[in-house]
Short mmCIF file of C-alpha atoms in Angstrom, two decimals:
data_model
loop_
_atom_site.label_atom_id
_atom_site.label_comp_id
_atom_site.label_asym_id
_atom_site.label_seq_id
_atom_site.Cartn_x
_atom_site.Cartn_y
_atom_site.Cartn_z
CA UNK A 1 57.79 38.50 137.97
CA UNK A 2 56.75 36.74 134.85
CA UNK A 3 59.09 34.30 132.08
CA UNK A 4 57.63 33.59 128.61
CA UNK A 5 60.93 32.08 127.09
CA UNK A 6 61.54 29.59 124.52
CA UNK A 7 64.72 28.86 126.52
CA UNK A 8 64.93 26.43 129.73
CA UNK A 9 67.54 27.62 131.58
CA UNK A 10 67.27 27.97 135.72
CA UNK A 11 69.73 30.30 135.69
CA UNK A 12 67.70 33.40 134.17
CA UNK A 13 65.59 32.80 137.74
CA UNK A 14 68.64 33.82 139.72
CA UNK A 15 68.84 37.30 137.63
CA UNK A 16 68.22 40.44 139.97
CA UNK A 17 65.53 41.23 138.37
CA UNK A 18 63.99 43.48 140.97
CA UNK A 19 66.94 46.02 140.20
CA UNK A 20 66.57 48.37 137.24
CA UNK A 21 68.42 46.87 134.15
CA UNK A 22 71.63 50.23 134.57
CA UNK A 23 71.80 48.68 138.08
CA UNK A 24 73.26 45.50 137.35
CA UNK A 25 76.06 44.27 138.91
CA UNK A 26 79.55 43.76 137.30
CA UNK A 27 79.50 40.24 137.69
CA UNK A 28 76.43 39.61 135.61
CA UNK A 29 77.78 41.74 132.69
CA UNK A 30 79.93 41.00 130.05
CA UNK A 31 81.21 43.84 127.83
CA UNK A 32 80.39 44.04 123.99
CA UNK A 33 80.12 46.66 121.74
CA UNK A 34 76.54 48.02 120.91
CA UNK A 35 75.06 50.28 118.65
CA UNK A 36 73.05 53.15 119.75
CA UNK A 37 69.52 52.45 121.52
CA UNK A 38 66.50 54.53 122.91
CA UNK A 39 66.30 51.77 125.65
CA UNK A 40 69.07 50.55 128.23
CA UNK A 41 70.39 47.33 126.50
CA UNK A 42 72.77 44.97 128.67
CA UNK A 43 75.06 41.58 127.48
CA UNK A 44 74.68 38.78 130.36
CA UNK A 45 76.22 35.02 129.93
CA UNK A 46 74.52 32.33 130.95
CA UNK A 47 75.94 29.69 130.82
CA UNK A 48 77.87 29.10 127.45
CA UNK A 49 75.97 31.92 125.77
CA UNK A 50 75.55 35.51 125.93
CA UNK A 51 72.15 37.37 125.70
CA UNK A 52 71.52 41.14 124.99
CA UNK A 53 68.92 42.42 127.82
CA UNK A 54 66.58 45.31 126.58
CA UNK A 55 64.33 46.87 129.39
CA UNK A 56 61.19 48.27 127.17
CA UNK A 57 57.10 48.36 128.15
CA UNK A 58 55.57 44.94 128.55
CA UNK A 59 53.48 45.37 125.31
CA UNK A 60 56.07 46.92 122.82
CA UNK A 61 58.85 43.81 124.52
CA UNK A 62 56.22 40.70 124.08
CA UNK A 63 54.57 42.43 120.33
CA UNK A 64 58.86 42.74 119.52
CA UNK A 65 58.97 38.75 121.22
CA UNK A 66 56.42 37.05 118.76
CA UNK A 67 57.76 39.29 115.64
CA UNK A 68 61.48 37.70 115.99
CA UNK A 69 59.72 34.52 116.92
CA UNK A 70 58.03 34.48 113.67
CA UNK A 71 61.14 35.71 111.31
CA UNK A 72 63.29 32.99 112.94
CA UNK A 73 60.78 30.66 111.71
CA UNK A 74 60.94 31.68 107.89
CA UNK A 75 64.61 31.85 108.20
CA UNK A 76 65.26 35.54 108.01
CA UNK A 77 68.46 36.98 108.96
CA UNK A 78 67.63 38.18 112.84
CA UNK A 79 68.36 37.95 116.20
CA UNK A 80 67.14 35.21 118.16
CA UNK A 81 64.01 36.29 120.74
CA UNK A 82 64.74 34.37 123.90
CA UNK A 83 62.28 35.28 126.45
CA UNK A 84 60.14 38.17 127.75
CA UNK A 85 60.60 39.02 131.37
CA UNK A 86 57.46 40.63 132.99
CA UNK A 87 56.10 41.58 135.63
CA UNK A 88 58.78 43.20 137.49
CA UNK A 89 58.95 45.24 140.95
CA UNK A 90 62.36 46.74 143.09
CA UNK A 91 61.84 45.30 146.46
CA UNK A 92 59.64 47.76 147.62
CA UNK A 93 57.25 47.24 145.28
CA UNK A 94 57.75 49.84 142.84
CA UNK A 95 57.45 48.55 139.16
CA UNK A 96 59.96 48.08 136.84
CA UNK A 97 59.79 48.01 132.73
CA UNK A 98 59.71 44.53 131.42
CA UNK A 99 63.29 42.78 129.65
CA UNK A 100 63.28 41.59 126.00
CA UNK A 101 65.80 38.77 126.08
CA UNK A 102 67.94 37.60 122.66
CA UNK A 103 70.47 35.81 122.06
CA UNK A 104 74.00 37.87 120.87
CA UNK A 105 75.02 37.19 117.07
CA UNK A 106 78.28 35.77 117.44
CA UNK A 107 80.89 37.44 115.40
CA UNK A 108 78.61 40.24 114.80
CA UNK A 109 79.41 44.00 115.46
CA UNK A 110 77.60 47.28 115.24
CA UNK A 111 78.17 49.83 112.41
CA UNK A 112 80.42 52.27 114.92
CA UNK A 113 82.32 49.19 116.31
CA UNK A 114 83.93 47.92 112.32
CA UNK A 115 86.17 50.78 112.09
CA UNK A 116 88.90 51.95 114.66
CA UNK A 117 89.39 55.54 114.05
CA UNK A 118 87.81 56.77 110.42
CA UNK A 119 85.29 54.80 108.44
CA UNK A 120 86.73 54.60 104.62
CA UNK A 121 84.69 54.87 101.99
CA UNK A 122 84.91 51.21 100.77
CA UNK A 123 83.83 49.97 104.25
CA UNK A 124 80.76 52.58 103.92
CA UNK A 125 79.91 51.01 101.06
CA UNK A 126 79.73 47.75 101.63
CA UNK A 127 77.74 48.19 104.46
CA UNK A 128 75.45 50.35 102.39
CA UNK A 129 75.32 46.78 99.88
CA UNK A 130 74.73 44.56 103.10
CA UNK A 131 71.83 46.90 104.42
CA UNK A 132 70.23 47.53 101.06
CA UNK A 133 69.81 43.98 100.47
CA UNK A 134 68.69 43.09 104.00
CA UNK A 135 65.93 45.30 103.50
CA UNK A 136 64.95 44.11 100.03
CA UNK A 137 64.95 40.71 101.70
CA UNK A 138 62.77 41.28 104.32
CA UNK A 139 60.29 43.58 101.95
CA UNK A 140 60.37 40.35 99.80
CA UNK A 141 59.15 38.28 102.49
CA UNK A 142 56.56 41.13 103.31
CA UNK A 143 58.43 42.69 106.21
CA UNK A 144 57.63 46.25 107.04
CA UNK A 145 60.47 47.47 109.39
CA UNK A 146 59.49 51.46 109.78
CA UNK A 147 62.91 51.92 111.50
CA UNK A 148 65.49 51.36 109.26
CA UNK A 149 69.32 52.16 109.94
CA UNK A 150 72.23 51.68 110.30
CA UNK A 151 72.29 51.35 113.91
CA UNK A 152 69.71 48.84 114.20
CA UNK A 153 71.70 46.17 112.56
CA UNK A 154 74.61 43.86 113.17
CA UNK A 155 77.04 42.88 110.71
CA UNK A 156 78.89 40.02 109.88
CA UNK A 157 81.90 39.54 108.21
CA UNK A 158 81.40 37.46 104.66
CA UNK A 159 84.07 36.98 102.57
CA UNK A 160 85.06 40.31 101.68
CA UNK A 161 81.53 42.15 101.99
CA UNK A 162 79.08 42.06 105.48
CA UNK A 163 76.18 40.05 105.68
CA UNK A 164 73.00 42.30 107.73
CA UNK A 165 71.13 41.14 110.44
CA UNK A 166 67.93 43.13 112.04
CA UNK A 167 68.40 43.59 115.34
CA UNK A 168 65.57 46.21 116.43
CA UNK A 169 61.98 44.71 115.57
CA UNK A 170 59.79 46.94 117.63
CA UNK A 171 58.45 48.90 115.46
CA UNK A 172 57.65 46.07 112.71
CA UNK A 173 54.89 44.00 111.00
CA UNK A 174 54.75 41.10 108.61
CA UNK A 175 52.55 41.05 106.23
CA UNK A 176 51.75 38.39 103.31
CA UNK A 177 52.94 40.91 100.64
CA UNK A 178 54.19 44.99 101.08
CA UNK A 179 52.30 47.59 98.99
CA UNK A 180 54.45 50.79 96.82
CA UNK A 181 53.37 53.12 99.70
CA UNK A 182 54.60 51.20 102.32
CA UNK A 183 57.93 50.22 100.53
CA UNK A 184 58.40 53.74 100.07
CA UNK A 185 57.82 54.61 103.62
CA UNK A 186 60.47 51.93 105.09
CA UNK A 187 62.86 53.85 102.02
CA UNK A 188 62.52 57.30 103.22
CA UNK A 189 62.84 56.14 106.80
CA UNK A 190 65.99 54.85 106.30
CA UNK A 191 67.02 57.44 104.12
CA UNK A 192 66.59 60.01 107.12
CA UNK A 193 67.99 57.85 109.99
CA UNK A 194 71.04 56.67 107.74
CA UNK A 195 71.52 60.73 107.20
CA UNK A 196 72.04 61.75 110.81
CA UNK A 197 74.04 58.47 111.47
CA UNK A 198 76.17 59.89 109.00
CA UNK A 199 75.86 62.94 110.06
CA UNK A 200 77.09 62.02 114.16
CA UNK A 201 80.16 59.86 112.58
CA UNK A 202 80.60 63.07 110.75
CA UNK A 203 80.95 65.06 114.32
CA UNK A 204 82.82 62.59 115.63
CA UNK A 205 85.32 63.42 113.50
CA UNK A 206 85.26 59.15 112.24
CA UNK A 207 83.71 59.98 108.98
CA UNK A 208 86.23 59.77 106.01
CA UNK A 209 86.45 63.36 104.56
CA UNK A 210 85.54 62.16 101.40
CA UNK A 211 82.00 60.85 102.56
CA UNK A 212 78.84 63.46 101.78
CA UNK A 213 76.30 62.44 104.57
CA UNK A 214 73.75 63.43 102.44
CA UNK A 215 75.16 61.23 99.79
CA UNK A 216 75.36 58.42 101.85
CA UNK A 217 71.44 58.49 102.44
CA UNK A 218 70.89 59.34 99.36
CA UNK A 219 72.82 55.70 98.33
CA UNK A 220 71.45 53.23 100.32
CA UNK A 221 68.27 53.80 98.63
CA UNK A 222 69.82 53.91 95.11
CA UNK A 223 71.58 50.63 95.71
CA UNK A 224 67.81 49.39 97.09
CA UNK A 225 66.52 49.80 93.97
CA UNK A 226 68.54 48.29 91.42
CA UNK A 227 68.66 45.36 93.19
CA UNK A 228 64.87 45.55 94.13
CA UNK A 229 63.82 46.04 90.19
CA UNK A 230 67.06 43.41 89.15
CA UNK A 231 65.12 41.03 91.29
CA UNK A 232 61.17 41.77 90.24
CA UNK A 233 61.06 43.13 86.59
CA UNK A 234 59.47 42.00 83.45
CA UNK A 235 61.52 40.97 81.23
CA UNK A 236 60.98 41.10 77.70
CA UNK A 237 62.90 38.15 76.00
CA UNK A 238 63.18 37.17 72.52
CA UNK A 239 61.18 33.77 70.51
CA UNK A 240 64.86 32.94 69.24
CA UNK A 241 66.88 33.34 72.45
CA UNK A 242 65.18 31.16 74.99
CA UNK A 243 68.11 31.00 76.43
CA UNK A 244 67.99 34.57 78.03
CA UNK A 245 65.17 32.67 80.64
CA UNK A 246 68.47 30.88 82.14
CA UNK A 247 70.80 33.40 82.50
CA UNK A 248 68.43 35.69 84.36
CA UNK A 249 67.96 33.05 87.10
CA UNK A 250 71.83 32.39 86.93
CA UNK A 251 72.06 36.26 87.62
CA UNK A 252 69.53 36.07 90.11
CA UNK A 253 71.34 33.02 91.57
CA UNK A 254 74.84 34.92 91.99
CA UNK A 255 72.95 37.48 93.50
CA UNK A 256 71.95 34.84 96.02
CA UNK A 257 68.50 34.51 95.32
CA UNK A 258 66.58 31.60 94.54
CA UNK A 259 63.58 31.22 92.04
CA UNK A 260 60.62 29.46 93.38
CA UNK A 261 59.05 29.67 89.18
CA UNK A 262 58.72 31.40 86.52
CA UNK A 263 55.74 33.82 84.96
CA UNK A 264 55.94 33.48 80.75
CA UNK A 265 53.28 34.88 78.80
CA UNK A 266 53.58 36.65 74.89
CA UNK A 267 53.50 40.28 73.78
CA UNK A 268 51.67 41.64 70.86
CA UNK A 269 54.77 41.95 69.46
CA UNK A 270 55.74 38.45 69.44
CA UNK A 271 58.27 37.77 72.08
CA UNK A 272 58.36 36.17 75.67
CA UNK A 273 57.17 38.38 78.89
CA UNK A 274 59.19 36.75 81.74
CA UNK A 275 58.96 37.62 85.72
CA UNK A 276 60.82 35.07 88.40
CA UNK A 277 59.00 34.50 91.44
CA UNK A 278 62.10 35.22 93.55
CA UNK A 279 61.29 33.85 96.73
CA UNK A 280 64.25 34.05 98.97
CA UNK A 281 68.14 34.30 99.42
CA UNK A 282 70.59 32.34 100.87
CA UNK A 283 70.88 30.29 97.06
CA UNK A 284 74.94 29.63 98.06
CA UNK A 285 73.80 29.09 101.18
CA UNK A 286 71.59 26.18 101.15
CA UNK A 287 73.45 24.72 98.53
CA UNK A 288 76.62 24.61 100.81
CA UNK A 289 74.60 23.35 104.10
CA UNK A 290 72.70 20.78 101.86
CA UNK A 291 76.48 19.36 100.54
CA UNK A 292 78.32 19.95 103.30
CA UNK A 293 76.16 20.48 106.43
CA UNK A 294 78.74 23.78 106.85
CA UNK A 295 76.35 27.40 107.65
CA UNK A 296 77.69 29.99 106.10
CA UNK A 297 77.12 33.65 104.69
CA UNK A 298 75.63 33.60 101.43
CA UNK A 299 79.47 35.43 99.98
CA UNK A 300 81.29 33.07 101.89
CA UNK A 301 79.22 29.46 100.67
CA UNK A 302 79.79 31.12 97.03
CA UNK A 303 83.37 31.07 97.86
CA UNK A 304 83.26 27.64 99.57
CA UNK A 305 81.85 26.42 96.55
CA UNK A 306 83.74 27.63 94.22
CA UNK A 307 87.10 25.97 96.17
CA UNK A 308 84.55 22.61 96.31
CA UNK A 309 83.35 22.94 92.46
CA UNK A 310 87.28 23.50 91.36
CA UNK A 311 88.53 20.52 93.59
CA UNK A 312 86.07 18.09 92.08
CA UNK A 313 86.98 19.14 88.43
CA UNK A 314 91.46 18.79 89.58
CA UNK A 315 89.60 15.30 90.91
CA UNK A 316 87.45 14.51 87.89
CA UNK A 317 84.80 13.56 90.29
CA UNK A 318 81.06 12.60 88.81
CA UNK A 319 79.19 12.35 92.11
CA UNK A 320 78.75 15.82 93.57
CA UNK A 321 77.81 14.49 97.12
CA UNK A 322 81.37 12.63 96.92
CA UNK A 323 83.32 14.82 95.89
CA UNK A 324 81.61 17.59 98.63
CA UNK A 325 82.30 14.86 101.52
CA UNK A 326 85.54 14.11 100.06
CA UNK A 327 86.52 17.79 99.65
CA UNK A 328 85.41 18.99 103.62
CA UNK A 329 87.26 15.85 104.87
CA UNK A 330 90.61 16.59 102.82
CA UNK A 331 90.43 20.30 102.74
CA UNK A 332 88.58 22.40 104.35
CA UNK A 333 88.88 20.54 107.51
CA UNK A 334 92.73 20.18 107.48
CA UNK A 335 92.26 23.69 106.95
CA UNK A 336 90.48 24.75 110.35
CA UNK A 337 92.72 22.41 112.27
CA UNK A 338 95.85 23.92 110.87
CA UNK A 339 94.73 27.57 113.01
CA UNK A 340 96.87 27.20 116.53
CA UNK A 341 94.40 27.46 119.27
CA UNK A 342 94.70 30.45 120.60
CA UNK A 343 94.24 32.36 116.96
CA UNK A 344 90.87 30.66 116.40
CA UNK A 345 88.48 33.52 118.63
CA UNK A 346 89.88 35.40 115.36
CA UNK A 347 87.84 34.60 112.74
CA UNK A 348 84.79 31.83 112.51
CA UNK A 349 85.56 28.60 110.11
CA UNK A 350 83.97 29.22 107.30
CA UNK A 351 85.02 33.39 107.20
CA UNK A 352 88.63 32.13 108.18
CA UNK A 353 88.38 29.27 104.85
CA UNK A 354 87.55 32.01 102.41
CA UNK A 355 90.46 34.59 103.30
CA UNK A 356 92.43 32.02 103.36
CA UNK A 357 91.36 30.82 99.11
CA UNK A 358 91.49 34.69 98.64
CA UNK A 359 95.44 35.13 100.05
CA UNK A 360 96.06 31.48 97.66
CA UNK A 361 94.79 33.35 94.93
CA UNK A 362 97.25 36.81 95.64
CA UNK A 363 100.24 34.42 96.68
CA UNK A 364 99.96 32.76 93.49
CA UNK A 365 99.54 35.79 91.85
CA UNK A 366 102.48 37.21 92.97
CA UNK A 367 104.52 34.12 92.21
CA UNK A 368 102.88 33.00 88.62
CA UNK A 369 102.31 29.81 89.63
CA UNK A 370 99.98 28.05 92.07
CA UNK A 371 101.16 28.08 95.26
CA UNK A 372 99.51 25.52 96.94
CA UNK A 373 96.96 25.39 100.04
CA UNK A 374 99.64 24.08 102.57
CA UNK A 375 101.74 27.35 101.86
CA UNK A 376 98.79 29.81 101.89
CA UNK A 377 97.37 28.73 105.25
CA UNK A 378 100.83 28.49 106.64
CA UNK A 379 101.93 32.64 105.35
CA UNK A 380 98.17 33.28 106.42
CA UNK A 381 98.25 32.52 110.02
CA UNK A 382 101.63 33.97 110.11
CA UNK A 383 101.42 37.47 108.69
CA UNK A 384 97.67 38.45 108.22
CA UNK A 385 95.59 36.56 111.12
CA UNK A 386 97.73 36.68 114.14
CA UNK A 387 97.82 41.13 113.36
CA UNK A 388 93.03 40.52 113.09
CA UNK A 389 91.27 41.94 116.22
CA UNK A 390 89.86 38.92 117.99
CA UNK A 391 86.44 39.44 117.06
CA UNK A 392 84.64 36.44 119.23
CA UNK A 393 85.98 38.54 122.47
CA UNK A 394 85.37 41.90 122.02
CA UNK A 395 87.07 44.49 124.60
CA UNK A 396 88.93 42.37 125.89
CA UNK A 397 86.25 40.01 127.56
CA UNK A 398 86.13 36.41 126.30
CA UNK A 399 83.61 34.89 125.34
CA UNK A 400 82.68 31.43 125.75
CA UNK A 401 82.54 29.37 121.85
CA UNK A 402 78.52 27.77 121.78
CA UNK A 403 78.01 23.89 121.34
#
């Protein structure tokens, strides 16, 4: 047996590597929901973390390990590659397939686990938005997926929306940039795969009757193309309307994308031609980390920053860093500490705070006045959070908190 690993954990050596993954005893396994896979996949706890183990051929495992490590270095939303275990043999000397190990993404779920009975249109729309944004981001990065689908994606709640993470990269390839043909091929693969997944849901009676599988697969491509156009199109601007350049950058920031530079030239009609160079998603996420140290999904970060900015105005603080520190210690942390211990596994703290902000707004609308954070927290804990499923420990199996 040979282990190539970014994880220094002797417990890896104690696992039953001479046994096919499908036959591993329950004592090593954690029951978590998983998507459809062509490979045998099992979840295993080592120390305070849970890992996904996937059996596949050695060449494929090593290639995917290298790709996931490369994506991690550029901060792309994907699972984290941990190790490849190769040269496995049974006790009788028969060869076994290699195993790729990735770290389980806490609070994430495959798309089939995001609903209990019927997938509603609004949930499907949010999943498609998240998947389209993921594909746009990977194409900006120069990553060709080669197997775009809902099954190969994990979803985390993101302040009323979803954030999508790539799970399976075995068919992928990282380039400096992608051609139109490569992008088109990825989209066609996504179209076919999502159509099949929607038909599967429909056959199982899990798709709302108003959802047409053919419309679903076309819609993810349409959403991708709208977002791609907004990010990349060359805009003509009148000379006296130069403020439109700032407006374009603000719109891209609102979509969650950072702009590194703006290319400008003059056209024959005297107008400016403007093309921003979008470098990556995560504009609000990075600003929140810089100010507070909190790591959140993009929509979560946007909501938390809006609350921070409102606090700064109300407190009449001119220094942004000082305001951020006071907001963190006087607003965010007290709200998180107010959650009883037995409810803290329901949602991660950033999602919890984002939902409480939304709950406070609804209560204030109903009351016709600002009800304040204390009342909003009490109401949310008693009327909403207590009824939510536990998303960190799924299917009744406890998953330890990292760190």
